[in-house]
Tab-separated table of C-alpha atoms in Angstrom:
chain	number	residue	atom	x	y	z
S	1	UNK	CA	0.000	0.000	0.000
S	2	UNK	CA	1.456	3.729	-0.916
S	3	UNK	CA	2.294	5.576	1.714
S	4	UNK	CA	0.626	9.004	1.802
S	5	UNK	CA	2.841	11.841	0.726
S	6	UNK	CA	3.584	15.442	2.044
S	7	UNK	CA	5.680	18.194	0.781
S	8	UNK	CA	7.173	20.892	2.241
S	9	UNK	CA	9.261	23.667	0.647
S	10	UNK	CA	12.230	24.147	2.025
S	11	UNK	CA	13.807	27.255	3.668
S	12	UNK	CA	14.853	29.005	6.929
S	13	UNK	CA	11.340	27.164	8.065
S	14	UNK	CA	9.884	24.258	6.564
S	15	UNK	CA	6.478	25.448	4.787
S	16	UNK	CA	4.215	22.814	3.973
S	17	UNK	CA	2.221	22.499	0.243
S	18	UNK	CA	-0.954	21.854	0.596
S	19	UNK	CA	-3.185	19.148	-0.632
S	20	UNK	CA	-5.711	21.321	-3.137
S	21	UNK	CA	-9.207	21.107	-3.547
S	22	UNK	CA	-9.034	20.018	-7.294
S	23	UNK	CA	-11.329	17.398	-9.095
S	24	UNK	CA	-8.660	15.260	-9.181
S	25	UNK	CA	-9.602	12.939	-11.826
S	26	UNK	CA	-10.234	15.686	-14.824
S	27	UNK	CA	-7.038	17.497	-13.390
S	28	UNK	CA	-5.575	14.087	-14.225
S	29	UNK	CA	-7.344	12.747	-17.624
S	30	UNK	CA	-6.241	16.505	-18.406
S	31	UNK	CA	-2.470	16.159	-17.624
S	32	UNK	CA	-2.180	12.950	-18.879
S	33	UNK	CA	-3.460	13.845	-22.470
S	34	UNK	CA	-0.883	16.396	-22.351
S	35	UNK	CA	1.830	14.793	-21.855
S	36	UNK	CA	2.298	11.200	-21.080
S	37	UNK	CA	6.035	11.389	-19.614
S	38	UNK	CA	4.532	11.985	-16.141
S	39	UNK	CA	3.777	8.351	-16.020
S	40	UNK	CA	6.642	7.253	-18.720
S	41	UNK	CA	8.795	9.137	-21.137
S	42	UNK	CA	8.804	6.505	-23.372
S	43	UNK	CA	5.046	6.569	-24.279
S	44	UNK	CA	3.092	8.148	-26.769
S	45	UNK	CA	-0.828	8.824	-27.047
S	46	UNK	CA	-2.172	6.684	-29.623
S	47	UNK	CA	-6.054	7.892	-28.683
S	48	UNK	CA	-8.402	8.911	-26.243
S	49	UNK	CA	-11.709	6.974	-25.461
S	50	UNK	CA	-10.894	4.016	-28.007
S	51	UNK	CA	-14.154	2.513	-28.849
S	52	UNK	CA	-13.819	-1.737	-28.173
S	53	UNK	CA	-15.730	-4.325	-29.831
S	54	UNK	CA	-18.026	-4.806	-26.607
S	55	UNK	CA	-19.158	-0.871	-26.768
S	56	UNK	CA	-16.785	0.046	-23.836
S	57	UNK	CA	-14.601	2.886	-23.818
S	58	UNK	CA	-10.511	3.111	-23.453
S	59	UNK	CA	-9.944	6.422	-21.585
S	60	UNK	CA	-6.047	6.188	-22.912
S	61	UNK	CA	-4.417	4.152	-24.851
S	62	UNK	CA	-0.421	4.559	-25.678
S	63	UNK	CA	2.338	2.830	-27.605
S	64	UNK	CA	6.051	2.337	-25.840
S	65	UNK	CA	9.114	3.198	-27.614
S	66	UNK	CA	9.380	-0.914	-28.284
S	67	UNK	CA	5.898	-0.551	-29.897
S	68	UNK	CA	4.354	-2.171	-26.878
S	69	UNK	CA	0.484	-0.898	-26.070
S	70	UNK	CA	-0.818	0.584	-22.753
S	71	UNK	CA	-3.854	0.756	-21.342
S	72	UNK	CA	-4.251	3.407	-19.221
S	73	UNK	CA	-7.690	3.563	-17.472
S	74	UNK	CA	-9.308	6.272	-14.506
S	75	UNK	CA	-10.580	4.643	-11.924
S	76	UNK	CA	-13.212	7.594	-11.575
S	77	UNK	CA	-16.408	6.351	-9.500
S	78	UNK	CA	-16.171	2.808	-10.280
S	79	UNK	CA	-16.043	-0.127	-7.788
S	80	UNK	CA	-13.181	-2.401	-7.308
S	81	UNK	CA	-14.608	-5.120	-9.405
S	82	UNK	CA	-15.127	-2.989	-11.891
S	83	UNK	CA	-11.882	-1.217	-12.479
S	84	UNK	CA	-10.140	-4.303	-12.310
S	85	UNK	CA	-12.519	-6.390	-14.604
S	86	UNK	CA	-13.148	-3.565	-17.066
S	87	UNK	CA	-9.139	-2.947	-17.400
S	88	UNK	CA	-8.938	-6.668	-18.126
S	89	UNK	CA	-11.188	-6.892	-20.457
S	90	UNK	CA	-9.650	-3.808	-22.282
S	91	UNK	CA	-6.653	-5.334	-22.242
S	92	UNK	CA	-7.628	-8.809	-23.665
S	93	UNK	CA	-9.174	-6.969	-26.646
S	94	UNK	CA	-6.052	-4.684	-27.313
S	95	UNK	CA	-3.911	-7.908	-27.718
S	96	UNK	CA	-6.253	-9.275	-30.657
S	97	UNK	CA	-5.496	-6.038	-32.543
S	98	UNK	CA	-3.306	-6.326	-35.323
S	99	UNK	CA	-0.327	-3.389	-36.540
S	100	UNK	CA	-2.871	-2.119	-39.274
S	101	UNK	CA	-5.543	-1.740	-36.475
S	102	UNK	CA	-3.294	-0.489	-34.310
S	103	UNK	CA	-2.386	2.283	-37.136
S	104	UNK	CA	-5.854	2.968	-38.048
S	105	UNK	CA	-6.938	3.924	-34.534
S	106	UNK	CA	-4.135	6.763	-34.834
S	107	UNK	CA	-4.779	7.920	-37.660
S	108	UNK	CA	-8.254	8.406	-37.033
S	109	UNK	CA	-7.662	10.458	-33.808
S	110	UNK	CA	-4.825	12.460	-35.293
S	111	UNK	CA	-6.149	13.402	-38.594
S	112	UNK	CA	-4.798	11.143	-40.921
S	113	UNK	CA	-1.697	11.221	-39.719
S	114	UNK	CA	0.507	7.989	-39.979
S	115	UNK	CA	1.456	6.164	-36.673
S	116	UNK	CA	4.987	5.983	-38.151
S	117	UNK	CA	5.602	9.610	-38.196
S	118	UNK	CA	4.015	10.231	-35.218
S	119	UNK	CA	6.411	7.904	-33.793
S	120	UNK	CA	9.541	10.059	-35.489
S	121	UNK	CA	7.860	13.199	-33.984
S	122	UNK	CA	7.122	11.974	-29.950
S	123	UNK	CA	10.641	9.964	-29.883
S	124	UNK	CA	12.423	12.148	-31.930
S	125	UNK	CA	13.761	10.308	-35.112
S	126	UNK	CA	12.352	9.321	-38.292
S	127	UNK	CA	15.003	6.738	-38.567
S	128	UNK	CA	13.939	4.378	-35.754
S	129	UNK	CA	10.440	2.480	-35.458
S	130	UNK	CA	9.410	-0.681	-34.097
S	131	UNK	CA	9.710	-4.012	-36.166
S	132	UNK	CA	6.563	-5.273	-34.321
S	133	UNK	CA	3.592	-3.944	-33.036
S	134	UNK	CA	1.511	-5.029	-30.288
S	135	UNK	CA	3.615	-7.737	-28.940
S	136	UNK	CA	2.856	-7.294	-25.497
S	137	UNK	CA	0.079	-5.004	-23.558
S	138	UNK	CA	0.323	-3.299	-19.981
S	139	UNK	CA	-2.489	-2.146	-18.241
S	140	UNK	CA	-2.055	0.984	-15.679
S	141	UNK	CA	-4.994	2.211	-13.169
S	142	UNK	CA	-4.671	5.827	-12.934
S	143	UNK	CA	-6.158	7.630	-9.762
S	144	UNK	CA	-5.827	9.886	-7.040
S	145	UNK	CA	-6.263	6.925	-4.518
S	146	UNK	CA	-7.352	3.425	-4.336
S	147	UNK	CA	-9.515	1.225	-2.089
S	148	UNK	CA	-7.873	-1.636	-0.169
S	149	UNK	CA	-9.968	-4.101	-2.113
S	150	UNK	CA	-8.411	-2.488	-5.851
S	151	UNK	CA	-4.928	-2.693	-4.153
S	152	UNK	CA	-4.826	-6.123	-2.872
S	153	UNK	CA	-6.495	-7.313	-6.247
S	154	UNK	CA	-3.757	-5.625	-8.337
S	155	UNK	CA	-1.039	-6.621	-6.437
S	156	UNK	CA	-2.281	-10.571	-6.546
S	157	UNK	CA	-2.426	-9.985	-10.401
S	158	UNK	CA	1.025	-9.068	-10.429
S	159	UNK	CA	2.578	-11.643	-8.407
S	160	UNK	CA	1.009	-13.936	-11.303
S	161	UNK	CA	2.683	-12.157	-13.628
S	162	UNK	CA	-0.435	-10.531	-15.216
S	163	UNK	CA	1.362	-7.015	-16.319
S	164	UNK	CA	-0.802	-4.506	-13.801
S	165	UNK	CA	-0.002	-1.666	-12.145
S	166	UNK	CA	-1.887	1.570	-10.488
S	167	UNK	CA	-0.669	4.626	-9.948
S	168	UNK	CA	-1.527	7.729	-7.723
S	169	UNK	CA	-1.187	11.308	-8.316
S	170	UNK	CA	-2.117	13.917	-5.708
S	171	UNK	CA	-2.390	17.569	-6.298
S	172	UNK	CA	-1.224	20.073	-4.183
S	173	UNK	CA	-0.786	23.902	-4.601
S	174	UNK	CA	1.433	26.651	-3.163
S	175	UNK	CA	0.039	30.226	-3.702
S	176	UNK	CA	-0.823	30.430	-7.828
S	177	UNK	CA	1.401	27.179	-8.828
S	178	UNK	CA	-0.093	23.860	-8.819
S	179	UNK	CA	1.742	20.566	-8.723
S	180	UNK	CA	1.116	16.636	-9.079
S	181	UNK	CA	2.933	14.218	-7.081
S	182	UNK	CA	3.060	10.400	-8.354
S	183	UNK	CA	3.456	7.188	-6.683
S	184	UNK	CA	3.155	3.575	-7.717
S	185	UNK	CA	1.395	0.784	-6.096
S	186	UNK	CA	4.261	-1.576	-7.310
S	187	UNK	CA	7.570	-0.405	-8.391
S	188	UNK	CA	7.298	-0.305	-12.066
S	189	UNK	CA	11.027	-2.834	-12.390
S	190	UNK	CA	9.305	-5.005	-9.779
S	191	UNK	CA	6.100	-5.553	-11.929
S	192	UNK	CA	7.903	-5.413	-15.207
S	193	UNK	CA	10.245	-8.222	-13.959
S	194	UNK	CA	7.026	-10.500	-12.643
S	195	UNK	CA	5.151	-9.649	-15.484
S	196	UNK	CA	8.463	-11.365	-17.976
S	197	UNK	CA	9.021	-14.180	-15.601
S	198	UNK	CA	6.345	-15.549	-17.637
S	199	UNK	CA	6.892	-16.276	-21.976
S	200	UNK	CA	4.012	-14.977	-23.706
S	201	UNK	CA	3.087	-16.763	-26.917
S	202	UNK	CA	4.842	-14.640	-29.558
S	203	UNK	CA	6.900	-12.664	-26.990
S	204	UNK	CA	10.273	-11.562	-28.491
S	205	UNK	CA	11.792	-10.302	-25.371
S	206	UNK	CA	13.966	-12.204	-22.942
S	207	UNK	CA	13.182	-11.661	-19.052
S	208	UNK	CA	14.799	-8.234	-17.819
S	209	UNK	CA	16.756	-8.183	-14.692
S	210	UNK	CA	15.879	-5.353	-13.092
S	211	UNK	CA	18.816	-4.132	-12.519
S	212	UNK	CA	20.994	-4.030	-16.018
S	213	UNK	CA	20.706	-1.270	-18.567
S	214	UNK	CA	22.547	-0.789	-21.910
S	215	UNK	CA	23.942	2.793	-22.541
S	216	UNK	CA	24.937	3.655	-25.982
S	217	UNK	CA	27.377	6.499	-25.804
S	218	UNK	CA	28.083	7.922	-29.235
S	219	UNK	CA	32.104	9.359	-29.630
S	220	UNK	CA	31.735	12.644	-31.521
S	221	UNK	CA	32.192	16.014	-31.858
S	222	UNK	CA	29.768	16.585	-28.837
S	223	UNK	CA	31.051	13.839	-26.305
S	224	UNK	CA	34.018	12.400	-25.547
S	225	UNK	CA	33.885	9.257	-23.574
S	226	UNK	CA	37.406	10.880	-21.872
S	227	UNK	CA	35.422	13.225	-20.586
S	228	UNK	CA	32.469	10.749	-19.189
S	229	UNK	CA	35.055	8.492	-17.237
S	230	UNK	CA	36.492	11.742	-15.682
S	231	UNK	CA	34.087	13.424	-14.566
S	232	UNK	CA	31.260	10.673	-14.083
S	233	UNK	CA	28.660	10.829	-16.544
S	234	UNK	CA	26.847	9.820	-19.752
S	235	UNK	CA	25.181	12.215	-21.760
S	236	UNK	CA	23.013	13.059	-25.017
S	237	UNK	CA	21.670	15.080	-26.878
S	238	UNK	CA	20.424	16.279	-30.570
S	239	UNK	CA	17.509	15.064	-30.645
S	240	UNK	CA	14.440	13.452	-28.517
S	241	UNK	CA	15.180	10.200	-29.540
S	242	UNK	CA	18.771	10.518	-28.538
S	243	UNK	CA	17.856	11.908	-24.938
S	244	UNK	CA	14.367	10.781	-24.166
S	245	UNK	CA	15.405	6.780	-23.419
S	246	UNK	CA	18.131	8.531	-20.454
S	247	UNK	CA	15.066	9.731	-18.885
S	248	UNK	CA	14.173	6.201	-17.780
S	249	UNK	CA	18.169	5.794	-15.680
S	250	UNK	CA	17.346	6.095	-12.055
S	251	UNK	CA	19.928	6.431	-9.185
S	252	UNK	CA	20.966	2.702	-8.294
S	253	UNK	CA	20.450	1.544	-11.767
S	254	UNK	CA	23.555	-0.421	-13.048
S	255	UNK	CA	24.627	0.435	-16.763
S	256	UNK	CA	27.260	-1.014	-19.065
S	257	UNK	CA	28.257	1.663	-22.121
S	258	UNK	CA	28.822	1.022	-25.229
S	259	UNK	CA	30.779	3.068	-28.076
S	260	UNK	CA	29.038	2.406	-31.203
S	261	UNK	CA	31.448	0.467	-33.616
S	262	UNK	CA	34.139	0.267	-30.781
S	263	UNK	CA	32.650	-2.089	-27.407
S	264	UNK	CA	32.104	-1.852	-24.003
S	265	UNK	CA	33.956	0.613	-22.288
S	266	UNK	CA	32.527	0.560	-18.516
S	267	UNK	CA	30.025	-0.233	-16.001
S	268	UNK	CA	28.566	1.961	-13.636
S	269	UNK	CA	26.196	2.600	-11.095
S	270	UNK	CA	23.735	5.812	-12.040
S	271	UNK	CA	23.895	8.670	-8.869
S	272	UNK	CA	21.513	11.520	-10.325
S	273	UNK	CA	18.714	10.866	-12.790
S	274	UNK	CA	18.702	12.980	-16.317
S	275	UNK	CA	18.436	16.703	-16.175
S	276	UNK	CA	19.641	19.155	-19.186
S	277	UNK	CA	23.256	20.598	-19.212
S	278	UNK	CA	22.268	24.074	-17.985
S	279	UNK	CA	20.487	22.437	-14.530
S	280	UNK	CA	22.735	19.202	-14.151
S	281	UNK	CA	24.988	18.794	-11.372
S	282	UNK	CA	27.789	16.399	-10.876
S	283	UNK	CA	29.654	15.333	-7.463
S	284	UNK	CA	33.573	15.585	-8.845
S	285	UNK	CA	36.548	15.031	-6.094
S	286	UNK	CA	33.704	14.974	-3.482
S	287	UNK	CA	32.310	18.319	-4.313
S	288	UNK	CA	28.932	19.103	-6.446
S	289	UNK	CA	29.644	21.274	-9.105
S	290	UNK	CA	27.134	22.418	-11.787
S	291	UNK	CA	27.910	20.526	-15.558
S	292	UNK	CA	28.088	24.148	-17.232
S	293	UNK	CA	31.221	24.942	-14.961
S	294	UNK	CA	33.351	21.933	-16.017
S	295	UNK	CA	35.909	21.964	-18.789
S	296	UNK	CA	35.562	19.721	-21.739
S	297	UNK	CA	37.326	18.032	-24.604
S	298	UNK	CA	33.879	17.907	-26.677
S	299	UNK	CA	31.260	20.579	-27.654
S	300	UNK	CA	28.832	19.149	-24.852
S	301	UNK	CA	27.412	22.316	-23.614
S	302	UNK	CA	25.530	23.024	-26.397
S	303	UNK	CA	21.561	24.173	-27.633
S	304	UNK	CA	21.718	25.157	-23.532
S	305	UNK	CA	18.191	26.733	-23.950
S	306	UNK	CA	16.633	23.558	-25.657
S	307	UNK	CA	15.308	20.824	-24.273
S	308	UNK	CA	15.043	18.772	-27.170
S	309	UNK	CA	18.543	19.687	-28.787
S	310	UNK	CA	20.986	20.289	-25.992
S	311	UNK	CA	22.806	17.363	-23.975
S	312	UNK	CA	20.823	15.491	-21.178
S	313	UNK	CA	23.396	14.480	-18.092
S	314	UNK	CA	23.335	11.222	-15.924
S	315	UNK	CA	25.712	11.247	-13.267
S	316	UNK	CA	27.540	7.942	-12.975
S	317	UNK	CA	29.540	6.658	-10.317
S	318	UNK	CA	32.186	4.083	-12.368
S	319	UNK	CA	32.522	0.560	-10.993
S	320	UNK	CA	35.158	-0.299	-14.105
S	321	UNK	CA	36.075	1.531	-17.162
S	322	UNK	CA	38.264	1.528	-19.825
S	323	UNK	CA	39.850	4.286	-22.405
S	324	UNK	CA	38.077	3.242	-26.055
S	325	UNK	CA	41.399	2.051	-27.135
S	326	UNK	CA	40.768	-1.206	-25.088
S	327	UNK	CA	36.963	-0.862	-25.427
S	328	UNK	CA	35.538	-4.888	-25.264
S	329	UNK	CA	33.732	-6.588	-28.020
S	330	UNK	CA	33.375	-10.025	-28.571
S	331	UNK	CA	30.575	-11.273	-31.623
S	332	UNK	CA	27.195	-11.853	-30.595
S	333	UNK	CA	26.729	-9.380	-27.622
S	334	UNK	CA	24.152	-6.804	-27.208
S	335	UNK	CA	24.408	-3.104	-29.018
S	336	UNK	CA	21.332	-1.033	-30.025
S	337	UNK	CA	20.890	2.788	-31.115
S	338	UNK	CA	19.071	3.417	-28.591
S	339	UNK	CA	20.747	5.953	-25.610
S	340	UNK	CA	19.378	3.252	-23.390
S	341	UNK	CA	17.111	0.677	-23.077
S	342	UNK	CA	16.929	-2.537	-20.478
S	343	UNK	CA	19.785	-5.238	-20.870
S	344	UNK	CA	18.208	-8.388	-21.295
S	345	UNK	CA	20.726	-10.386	-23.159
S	346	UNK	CA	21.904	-13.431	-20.813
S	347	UNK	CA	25.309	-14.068	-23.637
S	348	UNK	CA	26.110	-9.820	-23.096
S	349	UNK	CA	25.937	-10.257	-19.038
S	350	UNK	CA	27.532	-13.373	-18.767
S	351	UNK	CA	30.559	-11.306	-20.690
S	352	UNK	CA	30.744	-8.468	-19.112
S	353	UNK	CA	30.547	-10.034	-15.920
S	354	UNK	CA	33.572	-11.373	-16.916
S	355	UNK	CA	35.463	-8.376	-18.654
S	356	UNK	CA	34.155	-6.635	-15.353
S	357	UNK	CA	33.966	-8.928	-12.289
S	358	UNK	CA	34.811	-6.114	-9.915
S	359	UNK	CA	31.677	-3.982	-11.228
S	360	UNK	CA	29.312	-6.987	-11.057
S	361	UNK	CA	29.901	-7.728	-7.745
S	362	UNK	CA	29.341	-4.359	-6.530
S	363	UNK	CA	26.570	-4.861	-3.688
S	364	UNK	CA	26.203	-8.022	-3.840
């Protein structure tokens, strides 16, 4: 059960924000069709109130960067049964729909417009979309708070590896400036890991740690990996697609970079989540010092003012790393386009936890 959360702003006295009188759920349908990133910032809105074959109606449904669907449904007025069943039964129609289907229902709510470039424009890339569609489905209960029947019910589903989850936004308000907190009923890892334990027919993914991700850290004129080991980061930038997939690093998370067309260069454990080059801050020889104060060998503090062109900073603390002259590749292992994305591949860990043994056994 989520524990109830306060806020208070800090200063020469804590001052508390208060919980504000809003009607939650519109504040929330209304956020949500905004922008989906408050739940995930690898989803995109695909429609609003999808009709089903059973006269029902979808409040939100979403793609994944992997082209995975969500179902995202308010909980509104509606009993525990009935969330929980309805969602269900959502979600068991979603998985008979087919790529064109899945394509027809966004072009019909975006005006013709094909799902493919509507992919290039929320991710960023024209150059990147999914080789299937519709693989897998995850249903999400949206609401500003659950019963104890809804909870218990969701988190049963989950332990059977039924891919559930609920999550809670409050509202709260300090003078003219309003804000929404989140929390999840399961940690999203935790239910993406039960929800993999189990093969799907025509599942294409292997089971994902919950630990491991893959960072692909592209040598160029704007990084230079020289700089990442010294200072403790990974970075990127130019693009959505390039810095959208950092947003999903967390502090604990373990990576393992890659240089595209070079190998493996290092593993690390991730200290400060993603925040643009103007507002990051790294911790170097003990101290925290803003990323627009360091000195660099690459052109990384550029497009400051622009979110979707300038560099996006993780702080990393390095476990093991290399220089890219002795960067590790071996045929057969993992590499991907993609900033980052979960490490899955059992022959890639195996190997690095060899190249790295020190870095694997890190907290364990």
């Amino acid at each position: 059960m989520p524990v109830e959360m306060a806020i208070w702003k800090l200063g020469t006295k804590p001052e508390p924000v208060h919980l504000t009188g809003l009607d939650q759920e519109s504040t929330l349908e209304k956020a949500l069709k905004a922008d989906l990133s408050i739940i995930d910032p690898d989803l995109m809105l695909l429609a609003t109130q999808v009709q089903t074959d059973h006269g029902k109606r979808i409040d939100l449904l979403a793609m994944d960067r992997q082209g995975d669907l969500v179902i995202l449904e308010l909980k509104r007025s509606m009993t525990p049964r009935e969330v929980v069943t309805q969602t269900l039964d959502y979600a068991a129609w979603v998985k008979t729909l087919s790529a064109e289907q899945v394509e027809e229902i966004y072009r019909d709510a975006h005006q013709g417009m094909e799902l493919r470039a509507g992919y290039a424009d929320a991710f960023g890339t024209p150059d990147q979309y999914p080789d299937a569609i519709n693989v897998r489905q995850r249903m999400i209960i949206v609401a500003s708070a659950l019963d104890a029947i809804t909870e218990r019910i969701v988190a049963y589903l989950s332990e059977f590896s039924v891919p559930v989850n609920a999550v809670f936004f409050r509202a709260f308000k300090q003078g003219d400036t309003e804000y929404l907190a989140r929390t999840w009923l399961i940690d999203p890892n935790t239910a993406e890991q039960r929800a993999e334990s189990k093969t799907e027919p025509g599942a294409v993914k292997a089971p994902w740690n919950g630990v491991d991700y893959y960072v692909s850290f592209g040598e160029d004129r704007w990084r230079h990996w020289e700089d990442a080991r010294r200072y403790g980061f990974v970075s990127a930038g130019k693009g959505k697609w390039y810095s959208n997939s950092l947003k999903s690093l967390q502090p604990g998370d373990r990576i393992s970079v890659h240089i595209p067309q070079q190998g493996y260069v290092g593993v690390g454990e991730v200290t400060s989540s993603a925040a643009p080059a103007r507002d990051a801050r790294l911790t170097v020889g003990g101290q925290v010092t803003a990323f627009r104060e360091l000195t660099f060998q690459a052109d990384t503090l550029h497009d400051l003012d622009d979110d979707d062109q300038c560099e996006w900073v993780v702080g990393v603390k390095w476990l093991e790393q290399l220089p890219v002259s002795q960067a590790f590749w071996e045929k057969g292992l993992f590499a991907n386009q993609n900033s980052a994305c979960k490490l899955r591949s059992a022959v890639t860990l195996t190997a690095l936890q060899k190249k790295f043994p020190a870095a694997f056994s890190a907290g364990d």
